[in-house]
PDB file of C-alpha atoms in Angstrom:
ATOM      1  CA  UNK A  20       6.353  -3.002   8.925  1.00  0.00           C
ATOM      2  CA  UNK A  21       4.961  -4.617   6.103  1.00  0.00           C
ATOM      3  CA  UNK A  22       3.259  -7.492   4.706  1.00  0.00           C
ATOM      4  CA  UNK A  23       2.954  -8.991   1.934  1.00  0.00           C
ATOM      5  CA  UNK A  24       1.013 -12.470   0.678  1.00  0.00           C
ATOM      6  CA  UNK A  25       2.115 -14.462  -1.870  1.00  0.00           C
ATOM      7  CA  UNK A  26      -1.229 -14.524  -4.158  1.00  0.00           C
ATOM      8  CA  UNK A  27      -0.395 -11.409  -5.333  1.00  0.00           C
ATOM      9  CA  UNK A  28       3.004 -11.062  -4.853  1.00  0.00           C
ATOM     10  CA  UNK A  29       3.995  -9.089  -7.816  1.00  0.00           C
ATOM     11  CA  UNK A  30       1.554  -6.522  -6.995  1.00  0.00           C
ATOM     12  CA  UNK A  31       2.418  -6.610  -4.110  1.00  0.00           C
ATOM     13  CA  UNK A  32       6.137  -6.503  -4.565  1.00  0.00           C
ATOM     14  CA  UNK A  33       6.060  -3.471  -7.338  1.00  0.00           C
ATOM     15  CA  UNK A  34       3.770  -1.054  -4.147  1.00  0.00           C
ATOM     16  CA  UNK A  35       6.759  -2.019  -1.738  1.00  0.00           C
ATOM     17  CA  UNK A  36       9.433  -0.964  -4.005  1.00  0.00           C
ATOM     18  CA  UNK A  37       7.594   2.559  -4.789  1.00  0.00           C
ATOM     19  CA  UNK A  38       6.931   2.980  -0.848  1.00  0.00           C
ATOM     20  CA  UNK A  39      10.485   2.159   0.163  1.00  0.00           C
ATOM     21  CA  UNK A  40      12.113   4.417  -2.886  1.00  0.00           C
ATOM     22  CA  UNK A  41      10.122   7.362  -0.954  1.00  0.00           C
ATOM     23  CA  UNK A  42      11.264   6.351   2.305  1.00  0.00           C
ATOM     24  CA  UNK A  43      14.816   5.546   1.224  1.00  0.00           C
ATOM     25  CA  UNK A  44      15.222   9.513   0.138  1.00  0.00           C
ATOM     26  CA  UNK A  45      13.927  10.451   2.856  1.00  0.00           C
ATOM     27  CA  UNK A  46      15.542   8.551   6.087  1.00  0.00           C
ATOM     28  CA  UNK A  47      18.515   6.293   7.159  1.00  0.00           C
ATOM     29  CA  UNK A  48      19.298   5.373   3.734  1.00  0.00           C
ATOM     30  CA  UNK A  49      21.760   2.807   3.846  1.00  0.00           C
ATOM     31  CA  UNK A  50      20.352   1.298   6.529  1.00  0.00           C
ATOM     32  CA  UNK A  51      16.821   0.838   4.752  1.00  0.00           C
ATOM     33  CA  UNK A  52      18.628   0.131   1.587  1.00  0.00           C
ATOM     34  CA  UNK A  53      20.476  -2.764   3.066  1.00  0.00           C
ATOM     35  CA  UNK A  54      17.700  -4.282   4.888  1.00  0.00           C
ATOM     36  CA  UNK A  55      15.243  -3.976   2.171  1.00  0.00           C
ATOM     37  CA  UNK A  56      17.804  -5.448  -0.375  1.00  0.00           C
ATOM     38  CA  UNK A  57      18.417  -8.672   2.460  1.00  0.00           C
ATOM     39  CA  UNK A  58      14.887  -9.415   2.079  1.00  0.00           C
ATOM     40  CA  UNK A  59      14.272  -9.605  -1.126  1.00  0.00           C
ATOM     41  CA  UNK A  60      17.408 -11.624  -1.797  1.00  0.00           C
ATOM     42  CA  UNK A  61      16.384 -13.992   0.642  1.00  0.00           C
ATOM     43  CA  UNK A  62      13.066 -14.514  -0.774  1.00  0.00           C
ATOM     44  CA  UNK A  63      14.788 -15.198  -4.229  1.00  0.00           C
ATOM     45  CA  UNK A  64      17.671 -17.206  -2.648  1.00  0.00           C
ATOM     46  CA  UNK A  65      14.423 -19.170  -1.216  1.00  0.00           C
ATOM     47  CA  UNK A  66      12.148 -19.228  -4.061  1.00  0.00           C
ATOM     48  CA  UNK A  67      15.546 -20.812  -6.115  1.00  0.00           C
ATOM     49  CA  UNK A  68      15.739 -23.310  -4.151  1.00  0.00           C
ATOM     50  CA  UNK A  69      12.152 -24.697  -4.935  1.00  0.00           C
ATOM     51  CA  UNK A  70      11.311 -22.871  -1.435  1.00  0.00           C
ATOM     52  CA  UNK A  71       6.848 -22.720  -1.940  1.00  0.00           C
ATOM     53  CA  UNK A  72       4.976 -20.695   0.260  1.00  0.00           C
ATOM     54  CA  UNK A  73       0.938 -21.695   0.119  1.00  0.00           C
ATOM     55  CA  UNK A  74      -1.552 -19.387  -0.631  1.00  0.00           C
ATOM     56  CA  UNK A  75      -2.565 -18.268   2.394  1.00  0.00           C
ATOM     57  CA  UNK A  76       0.574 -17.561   3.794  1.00  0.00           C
ATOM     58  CA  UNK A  77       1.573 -14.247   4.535  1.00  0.00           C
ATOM     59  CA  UNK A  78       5.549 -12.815   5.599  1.00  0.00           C
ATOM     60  CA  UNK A  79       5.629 -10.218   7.723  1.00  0.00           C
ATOM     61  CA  UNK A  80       9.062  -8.087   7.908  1.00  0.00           C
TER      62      UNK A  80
END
């Protein structure tokens, strides 16, 4: 569905939020919410741990 790369990852990260607030009002909202939320905790559970992703490396959900 998306991607996103880690050089600009806050950029990044602040256009998926707005995209998936408009889709969250729109369909299967708990679903989306839930899935979205996983995600994003993982990367942070990941990125706690000292987890590095290089800078070419790109995620795709």
């Amino acid at each position: 569905m998306f991607t996103y790369r880690t050089r600009n990852f806050s950029y990044k990260f602040f256009l998926l939020k707005n995209k998936y607030i408009i889709t969250l009002s729109l369909i299967d909202f708990s679903n989306k919410y839930f899935f979205i939320c996983n995600i994003f905790d993982n990367i942070l559970k990941r990125m706690k741990k000292g987890f590095s992703i290089r800078g070419g490396t790109s995620i795709n959900v």
